[in-house]
mmCIF file of C-alpha atoms in Angstrom:
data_model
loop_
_atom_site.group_PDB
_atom_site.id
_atom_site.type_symbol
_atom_site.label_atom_id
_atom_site.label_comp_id
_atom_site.label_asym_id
_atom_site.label_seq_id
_atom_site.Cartn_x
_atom_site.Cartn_y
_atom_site.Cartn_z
ATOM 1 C CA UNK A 1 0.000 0.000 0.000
ATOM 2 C CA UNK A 2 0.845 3.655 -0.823
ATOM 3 C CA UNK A 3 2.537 4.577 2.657
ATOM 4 C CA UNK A 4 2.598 8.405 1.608
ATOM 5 C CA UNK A 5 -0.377 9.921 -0.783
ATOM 6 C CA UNK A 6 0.160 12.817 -2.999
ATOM 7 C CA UNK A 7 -2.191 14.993 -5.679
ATOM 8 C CA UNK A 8 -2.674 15.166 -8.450
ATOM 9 C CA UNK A 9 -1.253 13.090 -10.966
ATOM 10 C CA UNK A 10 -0.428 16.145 -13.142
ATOM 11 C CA UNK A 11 -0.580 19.577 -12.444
ATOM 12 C CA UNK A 12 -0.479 22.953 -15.354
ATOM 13 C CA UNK A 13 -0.165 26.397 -14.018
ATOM 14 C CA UNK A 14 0.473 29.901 -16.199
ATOM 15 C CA UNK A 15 4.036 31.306 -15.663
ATOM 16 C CA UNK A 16 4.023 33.581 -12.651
ATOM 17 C CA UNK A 17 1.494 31.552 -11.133
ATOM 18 C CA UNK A 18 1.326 29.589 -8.116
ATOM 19 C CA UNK A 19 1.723 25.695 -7.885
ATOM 20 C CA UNK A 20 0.541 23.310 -5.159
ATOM 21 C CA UNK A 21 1.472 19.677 -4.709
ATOM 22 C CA UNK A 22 -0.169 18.041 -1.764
ATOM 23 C CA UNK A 23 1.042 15.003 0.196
ATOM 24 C CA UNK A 24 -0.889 12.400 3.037
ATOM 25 C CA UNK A 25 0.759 10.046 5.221
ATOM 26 C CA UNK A 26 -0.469 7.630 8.407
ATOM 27 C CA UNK A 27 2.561 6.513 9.876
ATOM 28 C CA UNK A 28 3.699 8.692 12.464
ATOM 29 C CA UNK A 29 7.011 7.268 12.796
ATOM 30 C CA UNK A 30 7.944 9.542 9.481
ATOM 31 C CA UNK A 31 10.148 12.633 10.769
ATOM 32 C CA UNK A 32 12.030 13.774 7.826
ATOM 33 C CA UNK A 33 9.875 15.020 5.358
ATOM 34 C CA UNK A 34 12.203 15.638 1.748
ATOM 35 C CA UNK A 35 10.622 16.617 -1.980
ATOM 36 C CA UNK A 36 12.067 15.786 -4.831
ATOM 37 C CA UNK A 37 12.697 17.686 -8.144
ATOM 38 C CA UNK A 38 12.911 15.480 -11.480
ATOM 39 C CA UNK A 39 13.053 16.278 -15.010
ATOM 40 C CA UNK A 40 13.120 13.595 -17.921
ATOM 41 C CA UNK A 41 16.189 11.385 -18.320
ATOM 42 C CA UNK A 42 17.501 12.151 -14.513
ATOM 43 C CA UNK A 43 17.711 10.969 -10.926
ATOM 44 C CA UNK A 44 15.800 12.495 -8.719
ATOM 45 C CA UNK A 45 16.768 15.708 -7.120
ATOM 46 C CA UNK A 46 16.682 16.922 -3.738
ATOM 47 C CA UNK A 47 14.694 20.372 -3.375
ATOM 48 C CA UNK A 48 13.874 20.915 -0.120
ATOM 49 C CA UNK A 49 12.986 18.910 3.325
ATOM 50 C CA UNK A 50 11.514 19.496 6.785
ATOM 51 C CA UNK A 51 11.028 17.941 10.064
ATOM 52 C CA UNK A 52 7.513 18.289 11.846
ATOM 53 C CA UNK A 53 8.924 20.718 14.400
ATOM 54 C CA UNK A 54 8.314 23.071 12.186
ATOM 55 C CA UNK A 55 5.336 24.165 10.284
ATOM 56 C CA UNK A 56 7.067 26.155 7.527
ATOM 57 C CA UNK A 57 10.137 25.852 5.358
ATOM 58 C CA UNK A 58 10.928 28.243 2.519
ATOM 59 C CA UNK A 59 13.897 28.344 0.154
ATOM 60 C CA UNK A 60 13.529 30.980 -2.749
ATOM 61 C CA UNK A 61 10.436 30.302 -4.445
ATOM 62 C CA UNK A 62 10.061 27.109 -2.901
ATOM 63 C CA UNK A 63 7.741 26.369 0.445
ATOM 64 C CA UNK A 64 6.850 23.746 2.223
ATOM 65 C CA UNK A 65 4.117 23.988 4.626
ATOM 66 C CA UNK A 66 3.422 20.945 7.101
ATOM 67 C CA UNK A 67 0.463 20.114 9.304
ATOM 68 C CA UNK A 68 1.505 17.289 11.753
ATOM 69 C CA UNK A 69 -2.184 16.931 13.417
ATOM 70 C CA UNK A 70 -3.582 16.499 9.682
ATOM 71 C CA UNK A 71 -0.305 14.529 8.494
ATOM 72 C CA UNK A 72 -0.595 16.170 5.668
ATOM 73 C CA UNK A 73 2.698 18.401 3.522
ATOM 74 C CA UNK A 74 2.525 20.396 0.634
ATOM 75 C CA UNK A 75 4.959 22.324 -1.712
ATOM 76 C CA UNK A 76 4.219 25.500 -2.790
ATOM 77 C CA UNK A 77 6.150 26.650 -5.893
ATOM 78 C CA UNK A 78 6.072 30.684 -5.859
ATOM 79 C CA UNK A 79 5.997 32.444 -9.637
ATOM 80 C CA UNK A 80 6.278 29.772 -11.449
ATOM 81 C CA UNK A 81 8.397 29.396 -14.174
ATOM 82 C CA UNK A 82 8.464 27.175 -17.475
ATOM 83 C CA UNK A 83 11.913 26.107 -16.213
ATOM 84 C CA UNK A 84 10.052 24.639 -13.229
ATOM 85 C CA UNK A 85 8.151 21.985 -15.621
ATOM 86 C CA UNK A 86 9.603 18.769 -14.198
ATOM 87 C CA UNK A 87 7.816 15.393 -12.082
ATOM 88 C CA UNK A 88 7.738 16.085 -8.569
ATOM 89 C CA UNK A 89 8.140 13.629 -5.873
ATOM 90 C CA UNK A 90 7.207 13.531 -1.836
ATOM 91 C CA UNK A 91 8.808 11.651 0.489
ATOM 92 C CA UNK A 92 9.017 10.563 4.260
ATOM 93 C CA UNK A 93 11.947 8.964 6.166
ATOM 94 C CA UNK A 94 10.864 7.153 9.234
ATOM 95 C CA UNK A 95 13.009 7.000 12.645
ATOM 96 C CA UNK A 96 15.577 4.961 12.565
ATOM 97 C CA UNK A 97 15.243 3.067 9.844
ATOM 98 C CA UNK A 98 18.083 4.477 7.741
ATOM 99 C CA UNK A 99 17.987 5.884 4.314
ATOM 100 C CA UNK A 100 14.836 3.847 3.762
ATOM 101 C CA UNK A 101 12.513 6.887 2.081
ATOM 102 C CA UNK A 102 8.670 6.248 1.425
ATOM 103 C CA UNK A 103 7.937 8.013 -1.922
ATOM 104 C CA UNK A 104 4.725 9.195 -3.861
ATOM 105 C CA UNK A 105 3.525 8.535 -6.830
ATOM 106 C CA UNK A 106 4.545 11.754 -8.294
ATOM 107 C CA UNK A 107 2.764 15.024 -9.849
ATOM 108 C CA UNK A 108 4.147 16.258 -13.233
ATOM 109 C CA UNK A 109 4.188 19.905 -13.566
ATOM 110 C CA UNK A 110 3.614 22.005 -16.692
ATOM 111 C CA UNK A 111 3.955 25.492 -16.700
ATOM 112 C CA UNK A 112 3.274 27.239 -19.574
ATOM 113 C CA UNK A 113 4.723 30.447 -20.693
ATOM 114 C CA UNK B 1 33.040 16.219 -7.865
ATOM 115 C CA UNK B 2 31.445 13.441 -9.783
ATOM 116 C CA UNK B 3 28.087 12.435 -8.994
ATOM 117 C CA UNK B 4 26.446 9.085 -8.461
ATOM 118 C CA UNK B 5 26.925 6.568 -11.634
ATOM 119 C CA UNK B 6 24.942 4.156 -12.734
ATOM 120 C CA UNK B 7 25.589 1.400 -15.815
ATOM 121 C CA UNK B 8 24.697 -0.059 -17.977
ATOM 122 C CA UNK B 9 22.324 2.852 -18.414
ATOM 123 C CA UNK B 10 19.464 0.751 -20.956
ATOM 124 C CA UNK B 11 19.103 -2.870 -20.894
ATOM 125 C CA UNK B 12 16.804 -5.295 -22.851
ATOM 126 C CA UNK B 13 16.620 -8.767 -21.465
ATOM 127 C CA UNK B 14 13.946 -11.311 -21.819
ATOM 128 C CA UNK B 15 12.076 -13.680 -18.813
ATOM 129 C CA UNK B 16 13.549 -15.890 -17.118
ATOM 130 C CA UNK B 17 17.292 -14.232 -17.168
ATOM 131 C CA UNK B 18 19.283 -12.599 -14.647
ATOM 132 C CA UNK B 19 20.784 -9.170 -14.530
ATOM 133 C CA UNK B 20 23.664 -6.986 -12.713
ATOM 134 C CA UNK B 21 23.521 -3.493 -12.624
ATOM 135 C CA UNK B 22 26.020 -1.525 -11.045
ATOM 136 C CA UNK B 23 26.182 1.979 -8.918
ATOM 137 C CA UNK B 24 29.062 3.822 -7.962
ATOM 138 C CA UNK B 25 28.401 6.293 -5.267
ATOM 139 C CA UNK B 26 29.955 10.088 -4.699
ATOM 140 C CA UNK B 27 33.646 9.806 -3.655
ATOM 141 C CA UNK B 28 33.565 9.501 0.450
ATOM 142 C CA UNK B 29 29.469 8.518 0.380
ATOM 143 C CA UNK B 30 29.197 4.795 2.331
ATOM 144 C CA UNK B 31 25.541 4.341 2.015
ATOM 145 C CA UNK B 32 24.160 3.466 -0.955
ATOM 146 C CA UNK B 33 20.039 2.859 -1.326
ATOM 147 C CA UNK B 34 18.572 1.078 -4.272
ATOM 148 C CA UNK B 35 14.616 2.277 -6.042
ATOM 149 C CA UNK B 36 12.467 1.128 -8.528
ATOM 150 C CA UNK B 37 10.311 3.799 -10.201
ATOM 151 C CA UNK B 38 7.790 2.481 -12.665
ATOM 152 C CA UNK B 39 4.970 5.252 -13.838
ATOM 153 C CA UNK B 40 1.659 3.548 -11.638
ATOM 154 C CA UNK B 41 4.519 3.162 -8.680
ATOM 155 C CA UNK B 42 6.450 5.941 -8.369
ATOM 156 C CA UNK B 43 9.892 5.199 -6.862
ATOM 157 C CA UNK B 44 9.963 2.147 -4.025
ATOM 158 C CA UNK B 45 12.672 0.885 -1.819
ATOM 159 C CA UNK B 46 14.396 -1.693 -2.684
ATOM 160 C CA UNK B 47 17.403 -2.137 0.043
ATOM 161 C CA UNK B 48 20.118 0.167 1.426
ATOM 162 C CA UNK B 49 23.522 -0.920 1.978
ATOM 163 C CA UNK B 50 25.967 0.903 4.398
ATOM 164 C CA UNK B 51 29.277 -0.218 5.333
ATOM 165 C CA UNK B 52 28.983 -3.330 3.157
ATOM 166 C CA UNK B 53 26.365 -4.213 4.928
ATOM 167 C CA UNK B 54 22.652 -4.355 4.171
ATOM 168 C CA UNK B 55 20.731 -2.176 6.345
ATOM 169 C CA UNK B 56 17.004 -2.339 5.272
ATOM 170 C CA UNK B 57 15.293 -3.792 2.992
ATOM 171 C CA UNK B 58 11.846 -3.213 1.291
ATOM 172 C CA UNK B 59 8.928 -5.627 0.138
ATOM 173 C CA UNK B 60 10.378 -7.048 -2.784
ATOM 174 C CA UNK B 61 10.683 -10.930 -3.316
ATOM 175 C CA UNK B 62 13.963 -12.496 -2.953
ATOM 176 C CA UNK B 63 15.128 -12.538 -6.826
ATOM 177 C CA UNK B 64 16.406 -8.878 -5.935
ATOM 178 C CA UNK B 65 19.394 -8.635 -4.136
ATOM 179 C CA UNK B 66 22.486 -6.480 -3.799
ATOM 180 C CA UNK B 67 25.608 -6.077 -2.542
ATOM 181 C CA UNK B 68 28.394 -3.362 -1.758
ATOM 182 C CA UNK B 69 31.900 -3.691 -1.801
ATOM 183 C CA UNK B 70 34.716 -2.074 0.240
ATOM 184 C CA UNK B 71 34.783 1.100 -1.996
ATOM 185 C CA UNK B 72 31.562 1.264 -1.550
ATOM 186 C CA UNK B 73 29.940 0.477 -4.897
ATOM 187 C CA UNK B 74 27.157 -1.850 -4.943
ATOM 188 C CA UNK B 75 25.247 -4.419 -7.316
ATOM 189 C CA UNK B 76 22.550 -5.300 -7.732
ATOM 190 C CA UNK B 77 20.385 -8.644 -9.248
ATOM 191 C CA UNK B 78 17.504 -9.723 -10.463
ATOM 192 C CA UNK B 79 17.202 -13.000 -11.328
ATOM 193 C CA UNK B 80 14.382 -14.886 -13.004
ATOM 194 C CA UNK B 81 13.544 -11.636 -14.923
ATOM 195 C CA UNK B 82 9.613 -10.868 -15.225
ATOM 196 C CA UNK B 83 7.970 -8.556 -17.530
ATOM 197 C CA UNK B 84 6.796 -6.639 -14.576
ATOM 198 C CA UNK B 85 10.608 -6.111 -13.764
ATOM 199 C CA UNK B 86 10.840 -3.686 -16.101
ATOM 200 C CA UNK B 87 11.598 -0.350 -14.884
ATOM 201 C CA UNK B 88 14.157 2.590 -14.145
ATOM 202 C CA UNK B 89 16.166 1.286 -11.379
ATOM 203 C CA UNK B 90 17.511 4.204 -9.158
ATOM 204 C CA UNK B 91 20.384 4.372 -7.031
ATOM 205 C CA UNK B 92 21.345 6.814 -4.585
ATOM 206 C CA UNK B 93 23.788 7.271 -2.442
ATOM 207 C CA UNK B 94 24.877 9.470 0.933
ATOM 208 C CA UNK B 95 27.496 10.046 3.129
ATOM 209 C CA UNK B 96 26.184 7.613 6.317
ATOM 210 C CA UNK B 97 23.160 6.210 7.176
ATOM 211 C CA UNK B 98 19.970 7.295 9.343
ATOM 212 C CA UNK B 99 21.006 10.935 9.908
ATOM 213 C CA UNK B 100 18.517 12.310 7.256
ATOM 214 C CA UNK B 101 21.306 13.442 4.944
ATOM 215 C CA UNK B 102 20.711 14.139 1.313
ATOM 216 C CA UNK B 103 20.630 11.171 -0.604
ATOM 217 C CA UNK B 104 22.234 12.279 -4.571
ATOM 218 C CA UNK B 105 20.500 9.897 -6.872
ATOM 219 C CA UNK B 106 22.187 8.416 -9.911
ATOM 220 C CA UNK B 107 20.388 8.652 -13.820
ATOM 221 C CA UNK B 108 19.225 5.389 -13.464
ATOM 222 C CA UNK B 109 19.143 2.122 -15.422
ATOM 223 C CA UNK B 110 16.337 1.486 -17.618
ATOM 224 C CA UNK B 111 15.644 -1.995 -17.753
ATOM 225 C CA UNK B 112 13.777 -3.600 -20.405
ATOM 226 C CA UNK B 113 12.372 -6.636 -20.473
ATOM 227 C CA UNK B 114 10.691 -8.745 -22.883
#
């Protein structure tokens, strides 16, 4: 079973716009809260993370925003830009388990000009 | 510094065989995790070596298996291929294990089989 949920599938916003990626999980042994940045051809690549002390996380046009009660994470993606067009990927990292990450199913991201 | 590689990068193999497919971390990284991303999937765990040692391990059967060597590259197998094996198989690696590092993934291998 899907151990972390995310929405949607696919995602198009207008340059300068704002995206949102949404992600659900159950287990609350998950404390390390990474997304992922992917474009065609490439690994995976890490974009930002945050641990559910926190509620907020911003880096440059990227936020995350986490609500532990809910267990629910999103990513916001501020002025979007074509350049930004790429397969996005949620993840959780539960407590001592090592680098064993719980990923979702992805949301690819349009973003036309 | 050179990032995580991964070869072959395509394969085409047909059921029933076996395959290797190798990962060489970043220079000084000793943990090296292993995914399979297909597109109704997204990217699952396969196993994470550390220290030549496997660490954890996900819900896959027992035809996949890896291993990592002093220098800290690692194999994997498959063996007794099945269509549903094909995939991108991801590998990435970090400096140690459990402290929530950045993991650097590799371009992948795209395994094919018919």
């Amino acid at each position: 079973q899907q151990q972390v949920k995310q929405s949607p599938q696919s995602l198009i916003v207008q340059k300068g716009g704002i995206s949102i990626i949404n992600c659900a999980y159950e287990n609350t042994a998950f404390d390390y809260f990474p997304w992922y940045q992917q474009f065609p051809g490439k690994g995976p690549a890490l974009l930002i993370a945050i641990r559910p002390d926190v509620s907020e996380k911003k880096e440059g046009r990227f936020t995350i925003s986490f609500n532990k009660s809910a267990k629910q994470f999103s990513l916001h993606i501020m002025d979007s830009q074509p350049g930004d067009s790429a397969t996005y990927f949620c993840a959780a990292n539960p407590s001592n388990t090592g680098n064993q990450f719980y990923f979702g199913t992805g949301t690819s991201l349009t973003v036309i000009p | 510094k050179a990032g995580v590689t991964q070869t072959p990068r395509y394969l085409i193999k047909t059921r029933g065989q076996q395959v290797t497919l190798s990962c060489s971390p970043i220079s000084g990284h000793r943990s090296v995790s292993w995914y399979q991303q297909t597109p109704g999937q997204g990217l699952q765990f396969l196993f994470e070596y550390f220290s030549e040692t496997q660490r954890n391990k996900g819900n896959f059967p027992g035809r996949f298996s890896g291993r990592q060597f002093s220098n800290s590259r690692s194999e994997m197998n498959v063996s007794t291929l099945e269509l549903g094996d094909s995939a991108l198989y991801l590998c990435a690696s970090s400096l140690s294990s459990g402290l929530q590092e950045t993991q650097y993934f590799g371009p992948g291998t795209r395994l094919l089989v018919l």
